[in-house]
Coordinates of C-alpha atoms in Angstrom, one line a residue:
X2 CA -104.5 -21.4 23.2
X3 CA -107.8 -19.4 23.2
X4 CA -106.1 -16.7 21.1
X5 CA -104.8 -19.3 18.7
X6 CA -108.3 -20.8 18.2
X7 CA -109.8 -17.3 17.7
X8 CA -107.1 -16.6 15.1
X9 CA -107.9 -19.9 13.3
X10 CA -111.6 -19.0 13.4
X11 CA -111.0 -15.6 11.9
X12 CA -108.7 -16.9 9.1
X13 CA -111.2 -19.7 8.4
X14 CA -114.0 -17.1 8.3
X15 CA -112.3 -15.1 5.7
X16 CA -111.6 -18.2 3.5
X17 CA -115.1 -19.5 4.0
X18 CA -116.6 -16.2 3.0
X19 CA -114.6 -16.4 -0.2
X20 CA -115.2 -20.1 -0.8
X21 CA -119.0 -19.8 -0.3
X22 CA -119.2 -16.3 -1.6
X23 CA -121.1 -15.0 -4.6
X24 CA -118.3 -15.7 -7.2
X25 CA -118.0 -19.3 -6.2
X26 CA -121.8 -19.8 -6.2
X27 CA -122.0 -18.2 -9.6
X28 CA -119.3 -20.6 -10.8
X29 CA -121.1 -23.6 -9.5
X30 CA -124.5 -22.6 -11.0
X31 CA -122.9 -21.4 -14.3
X32 CA -121.2 -24.8 -14.7
X33 CA -124.7 -26.4 -14.4
X34 CA -126.2 -23.9 -16.8
X35 CA -123.3 -24.5 -19.3
X36 CA -123.6 -28.3 -19.2
X37 CA -127.4 -28.0 -19.5
X38 CA -127.0 -25.9 -22.7
X39 CA -124.3 -28.1 -24.2
X40 CA -126.2 -31.3 -23.6
X41 CA -129.5 -29.8 -24.9
X42 CA -131.0 -29.7 -21.4
X43 CA -130.7 -33.5 -21.1
X44 CA -132.4 -33.4 -17.7
X45 CA -135.7 -32.2 -19.3
X46 CA -135.5 -33.6 -22.8
X47 CA -134.6 -37.1 -21.6
X48 CA -136.5 -37.0 -18.3
X49 CA -138.5 -40.1 -19.1
X50 CA -135.4 -42.1 -20.1
X51 CA -133.7 -41.0 -16.9
X52 CA -136.6 -42.2 -14.9
X53 CA -136.7 -45.5 -16.8
X54 CA -133.0 -46.1 -16.3
X55 CA -132.9 -45.2 -12.6
X56 CA -135.9 -45.2 -10.3
X57 CA -138.2 -47.5 -12.3
X58 CA -135.2 -49.8 -13.3
X59 CA -134.9 -50.6 -9.6
X60 CA -138.1 -52.6 -9.8
X61 CA -137.8 -53.9 -13.4
X62 CA -134.1 -54.6 -14.1
X63 CA -132.3 -57.1 -11.9
X64 CA -128.8 -56.0 -12.9
X65 CA -129.5 -52.6 -11.5
X66 CA -129.8 -53.9 -7.9
X67 CA -127.6 -57.0 -8.2
X68 CA -124.1 -57.5 -9.5
X69 CA -122.0 -60.6 -10.3
X70 CA -118.8 -58.5 -10.2
X71 CA -117.0 -59.3 -6.9
X72 CA -114.9 -56.2 -7.1
X73 CA -117.7 -53.7 -7.8
X74 CA -121.1 -52.6 -6.5
X75 CA -124.4 -52.5 -8.3
X76 CA -125.8 -49.2 -9.7
X77 CA -128.4 -49.1 -6.9
X78 CA -125.7 -49.6 -4.2
X79 CA -123.7 -46.8 -5.8
X80 CA -126.7 -44.5 -5.6
X81 CA -127.5 -45.6 -2.1
X82 CA -124.0 -44.9 -0.9
X83 CA -123.9 -41.5 -2.7
X84 CA -127.3 -40.6 -1.1
X85 CA -126.0 -41.9 2.2
X86 CA -123.3 -39.2 2.1
X87 CA -125.6 -36.4 0.7
X88 CA -128.8 -37.1 2.7
X89 CA -127.6 -35.9 6.0
X90 CA -128.4 -33.4 8.6
X91 CA -128.2 -30.8 5.9
X92 CA -131.6 -31.9 4.6
X93 CA -133.1 -31.1 8.0
X94 CA -131.0 -28.4 9.6
X95 CA -129.8 -27.0 6.3
X96 CA -133.3 -26.3 5.0
X97 CA -134.3 -24.7 8.3
X98 CA -131.2 -22.4 8.1
X99 CA -131.9 -21.4 4.5
X100 CA -135.5 -20.5 5.4
X101 CA -134.5 -18.7 8.6
X102 CA -131.8 -16.5 7.0
X103 CA -133.0 -16.3 3.4
X104 CA -136.8 -16.5 3.9
X105 CA -139.2 -18.7 1.9
X106 CA -137.7 -17.4 -1.3
X107 CA -134.6 -19.4 -0.6
X108 CA -136.4 -22.6 -1.5
X109 CA -137.1 -21.4 -5.0
X110 CA -133.4 -20.7 -5.5
X111 CA -132.6 -24.1 -4.0
X112 CA -134.8 -25.6 -6.7
X113 CA -132.9 -23.6 -9.4
X114 CA -129.6 -24.8 -7.9
X115 CA -130.8 -28.4 -8.1
X116 CA -132.2 -28.1 -11.6
X117 CA -128.8 -27.0 -13.0
X118 CA -126.9 -29.1 -10.5
X119 CA -128.4 -32.2 -12.0
X120 CA -126.3 -31.7 -15.1
X121 CA -123.2 -30.9 -13.1
X122 CA -123.6 -34.1 -11.3
X123 CA -124.4 -35.9 -14.6
X124 CA -121.1 -34.6 -16.1
X125 CA -119.1 -35.6 -13.0
X126 CA -120.4 -39.1 -13.1
X127 CA -119.9 -39.5 -16.9
X128 CA -116.3 -38.3 -16.5
X129 CA -115.8 -40.5 -13.4
X130 CA -116.8 -43.7 -15.3
X131 CA -114.9 -42.7 -18.4
X132 CA -111.6 -42.0 -16.7
X133 CA -111.7 -44.6 -13.9
X134 CA -108.9 -47.2 -13.4
X135 CA -108.5 -50.4 -11.4
X136 CA -106.3 -50.7 -8.4
X137 CA -104.0 -53.6 -7.4
X138 CA -107.0 -55.4 -5.9
X139 CA -109.1 -55.2 -9.1
X140 CA -111.4 -52.6 -7.6
X141 CA -112.5 -49.5 -9.5
X142 CA -110.9 -46.2 -8.5
X143 CA -112.4 -43.0 -9.9
X144 CA -113.2 -39.5 -9.1
X145 CA -112.3 -35.9 -9.8
X146 CA -108.6 -36.6 -9.2
X147 CA -108.6 -39.2 -12.0
X148 CA -110.3 -37.1 -14.7
X149 CA -108.2 -34.2 -13.7
X150 CA -104.9 -36.1 -14.1
X151 CA -105.9 -38.3 -17.1
X152 CA -108.4 -36.0 -18.8
X153 CA -107.3 -32.4 -18.2
X154 CA -103.7 -33.7 -18.1
X155 CA -103.9 -35.1 -21.6
X156 CA -104.4 -31.6 -23.0
X157 CA -101.3 -29.8 -24.3
X158 CA -99.2 -28.1 -21.6
X159 CA -101.6 -29.1 -18.8
X160 CA -100.0 -32.2 -17.4
X161 CA -98.3 -30.6 -14.4
X162 CA -101.2 -28.2 -13.6
X163 CA -103.7 -31.1 -13.9
X164 CA -101.6 -33.3 -11.5
X165 CA -101.4 -30.4 -9.0
X166 CA -105.2 -29.8 -9.1
X167 CA -105.8 -33.6 -8.7
X168 CA -103.6 -33.7 -5.6
X169 CA -105.2 -30.6 -4.2
X170 CA -108.6 -32.1 -4.6
X171 CA -107.6 -35.3 -2.9
X172 CA -106.0 -33.4 0.0
X173 CA -109.2 -31.3 0.5
X174 CA -111.3 -34.4 0.3
X175 CA -109.3 -36.3 3.0
X176 CA -109.4 -33.4 5.4
X177 CA -113.2 -32.8 4.7
X178 CA -113.9 -36.5 5.3
X179 CA -112.8 -36.1 9.0
X180 CA -114.8 -32.9 9.4
X181 CA -118.1 -32.8 7.4
X182 CA -118.0 -36.5 6.9
X183 CA -117.2 -37.7 10.4
X184 CA -116.8 -35.6 13.5
X185 CA -119.6 -33.0 12.8
X186 CA -122.1 -35.7 11.9
X187 CA -121.2 -37.9 14.9
X188 CA -121.4 -34.8 17.1
X189 CA -125.0 -34.2 15.9
X190 CA -125.9 -37.9 16.7
X191 CA -124.3 -37.8 20.2
X192 CA -126.0 -34.5 21.1
X193 CA -129.4 -35.7 19.9
X194 CA -129.2 -39.1 21.6
X195 CA -128.0 -37.6 24.9
X196 CA -130.7 -34.9 25.1
X197 CA -133.5 -37.3 24.1
X198 CA -132.4 -40.6 25.6
X199 CA -129.8 -39.7 28.1
X200 CA -127.0 -41.8 26.5
X201 CA -123.6 -40.4 27.4
X202 CA -121.8 -38.9 24.5
X203 CA -118.6 -41.0 25.0
X204 CA -120.7 -44.2 25.1
X205 CA -122.5 -43.2 22.0
X206 CA -119.2 -42.4 20.3
X207 CA -117.8 -45.8 21.2
X208 CA -120.9 -47.6 19.9
X209 CA -120.8 -45.7 16.6
X210 CA -117.1 -46.3 16.2
X211 CA -117.6 -50.1 16.7
X212 CA -120.5 -50.3 14.2
X213 CA -118.6 -48.1 11.7
X214 CA -115.5 -50.2 12.0
X215 CA -117.4 -53.3 11.1
X216 CA -118.8 -51.7 8.0
X217 CA -115.9 -49.4 6.9
X218 CA -113.1 -51.9 7.3
X219 CA -115.1 -54.2 5.0
X220 CA -114.7 -51.9 2.1
X221 CA -117.1 -50.7 -0.6
X222 CA -118.9 -54.0 -0.9
X223 CA -119.9 -54.0 2.7
X224 CA -120.7 -50.3 2.7
X225 CA -122.9 -50.9 -0.4
X226 CA -124.8 -53.7 1.3
X227 CA -125.5 -51.6 4.4
X228 CA -126.5 -48.4 2.6
X229 CA -128.8 -50.1 0.1
X230 CA -130.9 -51.2 3.1
X231 CA -130.4 -48.2 5.3
X232 CA -131.0 -45.3 2.8
X233 CA -134.4 -46.5 1.4
X234 CA -135.6 -47.1 5.0
X235 CA -134.6 -43.8 6.5
X236 CA -135.6 -41.8 3.5
X237 CA -139.0 -43.5 3.3
X238 CA -139.7 -43.0 7.0
X239 CA -138.8 -39.3 6.9
X240 CA -140.8 -38.8 3.7
X241 CA -143.9 -40.5 5.2
X242 CA -143.7 -38.4 8.3
X243 CA -143.4 -35.2 6.2
X244 CA -146.3 -36.3 3.9
X245 CA -148.5 -36.9 6.9
X246 CA -148.0 -33.2 7.8
X247 CA -148.4 -32.3 4.1
X248 CA -151.9 -33.8 3.9
X249 CA -152.9 -32.5 7.4
X250 CA -151.9 -29.0 6.3
X251 CA -153.1 -29.4 2.7
X252 CA -155.1 -26.1 3.0
X253 CA -151.8 -24.3 3.4
X254 CA -150.5 -25.5 0.0
X255 CA -151.5 -22.2 -1.8
X256 CA -149.9 -20.2 1.0
X257 CA -146.7 -22.2 1.0
X258 CA -146.0 -22.0 -2.7
X259 CA -147.3 -18.4 -2.8
X260 CA -144.8 -17.3 -0.1
X261 CA -142.0 -19.1 -1.9
X262 CA -142.5 -17.4 -5.2
X263 CA -143.5 -14.0 -3.8
X264 CA -140.5 -13.9 -1.5
X265 CA -138.2 -15.0 -4.3
X266 CA -139.0 -12.0 -6.5
X267 CA -141.1 -9.4 -4.7
X268 CA -138.9 -6.5 -3.8
X269 CA -141.7 -4.3 -2.6
X270 CA -142.7 -6.8 0.0
X271 CA -139.7 -5.7 2.1
X272 CA -139.8 -2.0 1.3
X273 CA -137.1 0.6 1.4
X274 CA -133.6 0.0 0.0
X275 CA -133.1 -3.5 1.3
X276 CA -135.4 -5.2 -1.1
X277 CA -132.7 -6.2 -3.5
X278 CA -130.4 -7.2 -0.6
X279 CA -133.1 -9.6 0.7
X280 CA -133.6 -11.2 -2.7
X281 CA -129.8 -11.5 -3.0
X282 CA -129.6 -13.1 0.4
X283 CA -132.5 -15.5 -0.4
X284 CA -130.7 -16.5 -3.6
X285 CA -127.4 -16.9 -1.9
X286 CA -128.8 -19.1 0.9
X287 CA -130.8 -21.2 -1.5
X288 CA -127.8 -21.8 -3.8
X289 CA -125.5 -22.5 -0.9
X290 CA -127.8 -24.9 1.0
X291 CA -128.7 -26.5 -2.3
X292 CA -125.1 -27.2 -3.2
X293 CA -124.3 -28.2 0.4
X294 CA -127.3 -30.6 0.3
X295 CA -126.8 -32.5 -3.0
X296 CA -123.0 -31.8 -3.4
X297 CA -123.4 -31.2 -7.1
X298 CA -120.2 -29.5 -8.2
X299 CA -118.1 -30.7 -5.2
X300 CA -117.0 -33.8 -7.0
X301 CA -117.5 -36.0 -3.9
X302 CA -120.2 -38.5 -4.9
X303 CA -118.5 -39.3 -8.2
X304 CA -116.0 -41.5 -6.3
X305 CA -118.6 -44.0 -5.3
X306 CA -120.5 -43.8 -8.6
X307 CA -117.2 -44.8 -10.3
X308 CA -117.3 -48.0 -8.3
X309 CA -120.5 -49.2 -10.0
X310 CA -120.5 -52.2 -12.3
X311 CA -122.1 -50.1 -15.0
X312 CA -120.6 -50.1 -18.4
X313 CA -122.1 -47.0 -20.0
X314 CA -120.9 -43.7 -18.5
X315 CA -124.2 -42.0 -19.5
X316 CA -126.2 -44.5 -17.4
X317 CA -124.3 -43.6 -14.3
X318 CA -124.7 -39.9 -15.2
X319 CA -128.4 -40.5 -15.1
X320 CA -128.1 -41.8 -11.6
X321 CA -126.4 -38.5 -10.8
X322 CA -129.4 -36.6 -12.1
X323 CA -131.8 -38.7 -10.0
X324 CA -129.6 -38.3 -6.9
X325 CA -129.9 -34.5 -7.0
X326 CA -133.6 -34.6 -7.8
X327 CA -134.4 -37.0 -4.9
X328 CA -132.1 -35.2 -2.4
X329 CA -133.1 -31.6 -3.1
X330 CA -136.4 -31.6 -5.0
X331 CA -138.0 -34.3 -2.9
X332 CA -136.5 -34.5 0.6
X333 CA -135.5 -30.8 1.0
X334 CA -138.8 -29.6 -0.4
X335 CA -140.8 -31.7 2.0
X336 CA -138.8 -30.3 4.9
X337 CA -139.5 -26.8 3.7
X338 CA -143.2 -27.6 3.4
X339 CA -143.3 -28.9 7.0
X340 CA -141.8 -25.7 8.2
X341 CA -143.7 -23.2 6.0
X342 CA -147.1 -24.9 6.7
X343 CA -146.7 -25.1 10.4
X344 CA -147.7 -22.4 12.9
X345 CA -147.5 -21.5 16.6
X346 CA -149.7 -19.6 19.0
X347 CA -148.9 -15.9 19.2
X348 CA -148.4 -14.4 22.7
X349 CA -148.1 -10.8 23.9
X350 CA -144.7 -9.5 25.1
X351 CA -146.3 -9.0 28.6
X352 CA -147.2 -12.7 28.8
X353 CA -143.9 -14.0 27.5
X354 CA -141.7 -11.9 29.7
X355 CA -143.8 -12.0 32.8
X356 CA -142.9 -15.4 34.0
X357 CA -139.4 -16.4 32.9
X358 CA -138.0 -19.6 34.6
X359 CA -134.9 -21.7 34.3
X360 CA -136.8 -24.0 31.9
X361 CA -136.5 -23.2 28.2
X362 CA -139.9 -21.8 27.0
X363 CA -140.9 -21.6 23.4
X364 CA -143.0 -18.7 22.2
X365 CA -144.0 -16.6 19.2
X366 CA -144.5 -12.9 19.5
X367 CA -146.7 -11.1 16.9
X368 CA -147.7 -7.6 17.8
X369 CA -150.9 -5.8 16.8
X370 CA -152.8 -9.1 16.4
X371 CA -155.2 -11.0 18.6
X372 CA -153.4 -13.0 21.2
X373 CA -153.4 -16.8 20.8
X374 CA -153.9 -16.4 17.1
X375 CA -151.9 -18.9 15.1
X376 CA -149.0 -17.4 13.1
X377 CA -146.6 -19.1 10.7
X378 CA -143.3 -20.3 12.0
X379 CA -141.5 -18.6 9.1
X380 CA -143.0 -15.5 7.6
X381 CA -141.6 -12.0 7.6
X382 CA -145.0 -10.4 7.6
X383 CA -145.5 -11.4 11.2
X384 CA -141.9 -11.2 12.4
X385 CA -142.0 -8.1 14.5
X386 CA -139.6 -9.2 17.1
X387 CA -135.9 -9.7 16.2
X388 CA -133.4 -11.2 18.6
X389 CA -129.7 -10.4 18.2
X390 CA -127.4 -12.4 20.5
X391 CA -123.8 -11.2 20.6
X392 CA -120.7 -13.4 21.2
X393 CA -121.1 -13.0 25.0
X394 CA -124.7 -14.3 24.9
X395 CA -126.3 -10.9 25.6
X396 CA -129.6 -10.5 23.9
X397 CA -130.7 -7.3 22.1
X398 CA -134.4 -7.0 21.2
X399 CA -135.5 -5.2 18.1
X400 CA -139.1 -4.3 18.6
X401 CA -141.6 -1.4 18.0
X402 CA -141.6 -0.5 21.7
X403 CA -140.1 1.0 23.8
X404 CA -138.1 3.8 22.3
X405 CA -134.5 3.3 21.1
X406 CA -132.1 3.0 24.0
X407 CA -134.7 2.2 26.6
X408 CA -135.0 -1.0 28.5
X409 CA -137.6 -3.7 28.6
X410 CA -138.4 -4.8 32.2
X411 CA -138.5 -8.6 32.4
X412 CA -139.9 -10.2 35.5
X413 CA -138.9 -13.6 36.7
X414 CA -140.0 -15.1 40.1
X415 CA -140.8 -11.6 41.2
X416 CA -137.4 -10.2 40.4
X417 CA -136.8 -7.7 37.7
X418 CA -133.8 -7.4 35.3
X419 CA -133.4 -5.6 32.0
X420 CA -132.5 -6.2 28.4
X421 CA -131.7 -3.3 26.1
X422 CA -134.1 -2.8 23.3
X423 CA -134.0 -0.9 20.0
X424 CA -136.8 0.1 17.7
X425 CA -137.6 -2.2 14.8
X426 CA -137.1 0.6 12.3
X427 CA -133.4 0.8 13.4
X428 CA -132.6 -2.8 12.5
X429 CA -130.0 -3.2 9.8
X430 CA -130.2 -5.5 6.8
X431 CA -128.3 -8.3 8.6
X432 CA -130.7 -8.1 11.5
X433 CA -133.7 -9.2 9.4
X434 CA -134.8 -12.8 10.2
X435 CA -137.8 -14.8 9.3
X436 CA -138.4 -17.1 12.2
X437 CA -141.2 -16.2 14.5
X438 CA -140.5 -18.9 17.1
X439 CA -138.1 -18.1 19.9
X440 CA -136.8 -19.7 23.1
X441 CA -136.3 -17.9 26.4
X442 CA -134.8 -19.1 29.7
X443 CA -133.4 -17.5 32.8
X444 CA -129.9 -18.1 34.0
X445 CA -129.6 -18.7 37.7
X446 CA -127.6 -16.1 39.8
X447 CA -124.6 -17.5 41.7
X448 CA -122.8 -16.0 44.6
X449 CA -119.0 -15.8 45.1
X450 CA -119.0 -19.4 46.4
X451 CA -120.9 -20.7 43.3
X452 CA -124.1 -21.3 45.3
X453 CA -127.5 -20.4 43.8
X454 CA -128.9 -17.1 45.0
X455 CA -132.4 -17.0 46.4
X456 CA -134.6 -14.1 47.6
X457 CA -136.3 -13.8 51.0
X458 CA -139.2 -15.9 49.8
X459 CA -136.9 -18.8 48.7
X460 CA -137.4 -18.1 45.0
X461 CA -134.4 -18.6 42.7
X462 CA -132.9 -15.3 41.5
X463 CA -132.1 -15.0 37.8
X464 CA -129.3 -12.6 36.9
X465 CA -129.6 -12.9 33.1
X466 CA -131.8 -14.1 30.4
X467 CA -131.0 -16.1 27.3
X468 CA -133.2 -15.4 24.3
X469 CA -132.5 -17.3 21.1
X470 CA -134.0 -17.9 17.8
X471 CA -135.2 -21.5 17.2
X472 CA -133.3 -22.8 14.2
X473 CA -131.9 -25.9 12.6
X474 CA -133.0 -29.3 13.9
X475 CA -134.8 -27.6 16.8
X476 CA -137.1 -25.7 14.4
X477 CA -137.9 -28.9 12.4
X478 CA -138.5 -30.8 15.7
X479 CA -141.0 -28.1 16.8
X480 CA -142.9 -28.3 13.5
X481 CA -143.2 -32.1 13.8
X482 CA -144.2 -31.9 17.4
X483 CA -147.2 -29.7 16.5
X484 CA -148.7 -32.8 14.8
X485 CA -147.0 -35.7 16.5
X486 CA -146.6 -34.4 20.1
X487 CA -143.5 -34.8 22.3
X488 CA -142.6 -38.1 20.6
X489 CA -141.5 -36.0 17.6
X490 CA -138.2 -35.1 19.4
X491 CA -137.3 -38.7 19.8
X492 CA -138.3 -39.6 16.3
X493 CA -136.2 -36.7 14.9
X494 CA -133.3 -37.9 17.1
X495 CA -133.5 -41.3 15.5
X496 CA -133.8 -39.7 12.0
X497 CA -130.6 -37.7 12.8
X498 CA -128.9 -40.9 13.9
X499 CA -129.7 -42.6 10.6
X500 CA -129.1 -39.6 8.4
X501 CA -125.8 -38.6 10.0
X502 CA -124.4 -42.1 10.4
X503 CA -125.1 -42.9 6.7
X504 CA -123.2 -39.8 5.8
X505 CA -120.3 -41.1 7.9
X506 CA -120.3 -44.3 5.9
X507 CA -120.4 -42.5 2.5
X508 CA -117.7 -40.1 3.4
X509 CA -115.5 -42.9 4.7
X510 CA -115.3 -44.2 1.2
X511 CA -114.6 -40.8 -0.3
X512 CA -111.7 -40.3 2.0
X513 CA -110.4 -43.9 1.4
X514 CA -110.3 -43.3 -2.4
X515 CA -108.6 -39.9 -2.0
X516 CA -106.0 -41.3 0.4
X517 CA -105.4 -44.2 -2.1
X518 CA -104.8 -41.7 -4.9
X519 CA -102.3 -39.8 -2.7
X520 CA -100.4 -42.6 -1.1
X521 CA -101.3 -45.8 -2.8
X522 CA -103.6 -48.8 -2.0
X523 CA -101.8 -50.0 1.1
X524 CA -102.5 -46.7 2.9
X525 CA -106.2 -47.3 2.9
X526 CA -106.3 -49.6 6.0
X527 CA -104.3 -47.0 8.0
X528 CA -106.8 -44.3 6.9
X529 CA -109.8 -46.4 7.9
X530 CA -108.4 -47.0 11.4
X531 CA -107.8 -43.3 12.0
X532 CA -111.2 -42.4 10.5
X533 CA -112.9 -44.8 13.0
X534 CA -111.0 -43.3 15.9
X535 CA -112.0 -39.8 15.1
X536 CA -115.7 -40.9 15.5
X537 CA -115.1 -41.1 19.3
X538 CA -113.4 -37.7 19.2
X539 CA -116.3 -36.2 17.3
X540 CA -118.8 -37.5 19.8
X541 CA -117.2 -35.9 22.8
X542 CA -115.9 -32.5 21.6
X543 CA -117.5 -29.1 21.1
X544 CA -117.2 -28.8 17.3
X545 CA -118.5 -25.3 16.4
X546 CA -115.2 -24.4 14.8
X547 CA -114.9 -27.8 13.2
X548 CA -118.2 -27.3 11.5
X549 CA -117.0 -24.1 10.0
X550 CA -113.6 -25.5 8.9
X551 CA -115.3 -28.6 7.4
X552 CA -117.7 -26.3 5.5
X553 CA -114.7 -24.5 4.1
X554 CA -112.8 -27.6 3.1
X555 CA -115.9 -29.0 1.4
X556 CA -116.3 -25.9 -0.6
X557 CA -112.6 -25.9 -1.6
X558 CA -113.1 -29.3 -3.3
X559 CA -115.3 -27.6 -5.8
X560 CA -112.5 -25.4 -7.3
X561 CA -110.3 -28.1 -8.9
X562 CA -113.3 -30.2 -9.7
X563 CA -115.2 -27.5 -11.6
X564 CA -112.1 -26.6 -13.5
X565 CA -111.9 -30.2 -14.7
X566 CA -115.7 -30.4 -15.5
X567 CA -115.6 -27.2 -17.6
X568 CA -112.3 -28.2 -19.4
X569 CA -113.7 -31.6 -20.2
X570 CA -117.2 -30.5 -21.1
X571 CA -116.5 -31.4 -24.7
X572 CA -115.7 -34.9 -23.7
X573 CA -119.0 -35.2 -21.8
X574 CA -120.9 -33.9 -24.9
X575 CA -119.2 -36.5 -27.1
X576 CA -120.0 -39.4 -24.8
X577 CA -123.6 -38.2 -24.4
X578 CA -124.1 -37.9 -28.1
X579 CA -122.5 -41.3 -28.7
X580 CA -124.9 -42.9 -26.3
X581 CA -127.9 -41.0 -27.6
X582 CA -127.2 -42.1 -31.2
X583 CA -126.8 -45.8 -30.2
X584 CA -129.3 -46.3 -27.4
X585 CA -132.0 -43.5 -27.6
X586 CA -132.4 -42.4 -31.2
X587 CA -130.8 -45.7 -32.5
X588 CA -129.6 -43.8 -35.6
X589 CA -126.3 -45.8 -35.6
X590 CA -126.5 -49.0 -33.4
X591 CA -123.2 -50.2 -34.8
X592 CA -121.3 -47.0 -33.6
X593 CA -118.4 -47.9 -31.3
X594 CA -119.4 -47.0 -27.7
X595 CA -117.4 -44.6 -25.7
X596 CA -116.9 -46.5 -22.4
X597 CA -113.4 -45.6 -21.3
X598 CA -110.5 -43.4 -22.1
X599 CA -108.1 -46.4 -21.8
X600 CA -108.0 -49.0 -24.6
X601 CA -107.6 -52.0 -22.2
X602 CA -110.7 -51.0 -20.2
X603 CA -112.6 -50.0 -23.3
X604 CA -112.0 -53.5 -24.8
X605 CA -112.9 -55.3 -21.5
X606 CA -116.2 -53.4 -21.1
X607 CA -117.2 -53.9 -24.7
X608 CA -116.7 -57.7 -24.3
X609 CA -118.8 -57.7 -21.2
X610 CA -121.5 -55.7 -22.9
X611 CA -121.6 -58.1 -25.9
X612 CA -121.8 -61.1 -23.4
X613 CA -124.7 -59.5 -21.6
X614 CA -126.6 -58.8 -24.8
X615 CA -126.0 -62.2 -26.3

């Protein structure tokens, strides 16, 4: 069984490296660039109108937040459900990972990804509304599978290929919904609640499953009612907390933005032949985390946007622009600022390694500077200690001393043990990290009977040391704790609960619409029951491999979706120009609107528009 799991992991690793490799990231970004050019950079030129029709419309236009349609959700509910699925642990852990691996420059490339991703998301939503249909219950059904089959499939000789791509997308979506949209999110919740509040993972899984069942079984209307209340609350709470740190650390603003732009372009800052590599890695991590955060190009959120009661495809496209802007430019940037503006106390190697205990200790080592001086959490200028932990948990230290091949003597409770060290100059490109904050703890020695070994003085003997880089949620928690104290861990645990659970709700709908496309409307109830059951599974299992597989499946969704977006880019342009002439420039107010590819729906929507305008 162990061999089988390892084989699956290796195969998935190869596929994942390809899916999230440079060619795919270039395809995703290129699609955004192409759609930006073809629409005349709509996200900039029409920025005011986008704001008026989305964020500001929430407070001014009642029809944006309320709907009389019993089979659809409001525009705001569609946005909230889409944000519920996209604003997840990726906005916390994902940003930390991007910074740790890619450095501060990764944030710049995340912004670039979001800027062009706005138009990818815009295009997806426009196509989603234009090609959506109604199911047997009178509910809207839309998404990449529909504009692939009915849009791409309408082109000469493309019917079978389009149908194949649509089915492929739906299959990937269903599988991803159990991984990235369910088990991995629930696992994060269960771990956070157990470590901070002592709630057993099984109990947490059952509680979440019951709550999710009450919401998910109720369909999109109930999901929309929950997310329109949950998302604004959780987003506002997190933003306020981040803004508090922003204003406390306001003196760090020049440093933060300086480090982002410097690291994004400055090859000489690294030196040697790895400068280009470091910039490439910063760009790769920024693009990857940006796409993973806002899902632009994956074709996922278009399924819920297609359930909106909106008539104009371009209006829902604008909500797609706002979704990416809010998710990445606002939330992710604030997380990055919290991390880049925070610091820790530097300690000498002698002090850190002189008293290792079984408790995890957090420290930051910066050589050749005054001890107890504050150093940034993330900054390669200070990062003189590199920890490399192999698959067996053995730690190798890269440092300036001692000489290569020698050993550092680490003392714990009077006992000495050793960790092999290598010189900093011998590190390879992949060894370079940017986090200065580490965690170290001793592992208790056990005898042949499994009993704890003690020395003659009764001290516990440690036979190994675990040194690891602080990353992900732990790094964000540390940064928040610098200002909010120990309560920060509990606050972040609650934030993870809200962020991750909202993702579960959003993805439950994505999977439902995908399963409906594959097997029909009656299959949706069966899927929902299975989906809820997997919540308990996700709360109790070790899901390191599941995370990786889910990441792969999520990326695979982009392939058929982007083919559809690029092939139908001309349709997006026509619909956008049609709306611009009628509603923005008002050159031809009598021009027939492009609301649907299907005559019956086109007629129905036109009649509703005239009734609303009368």
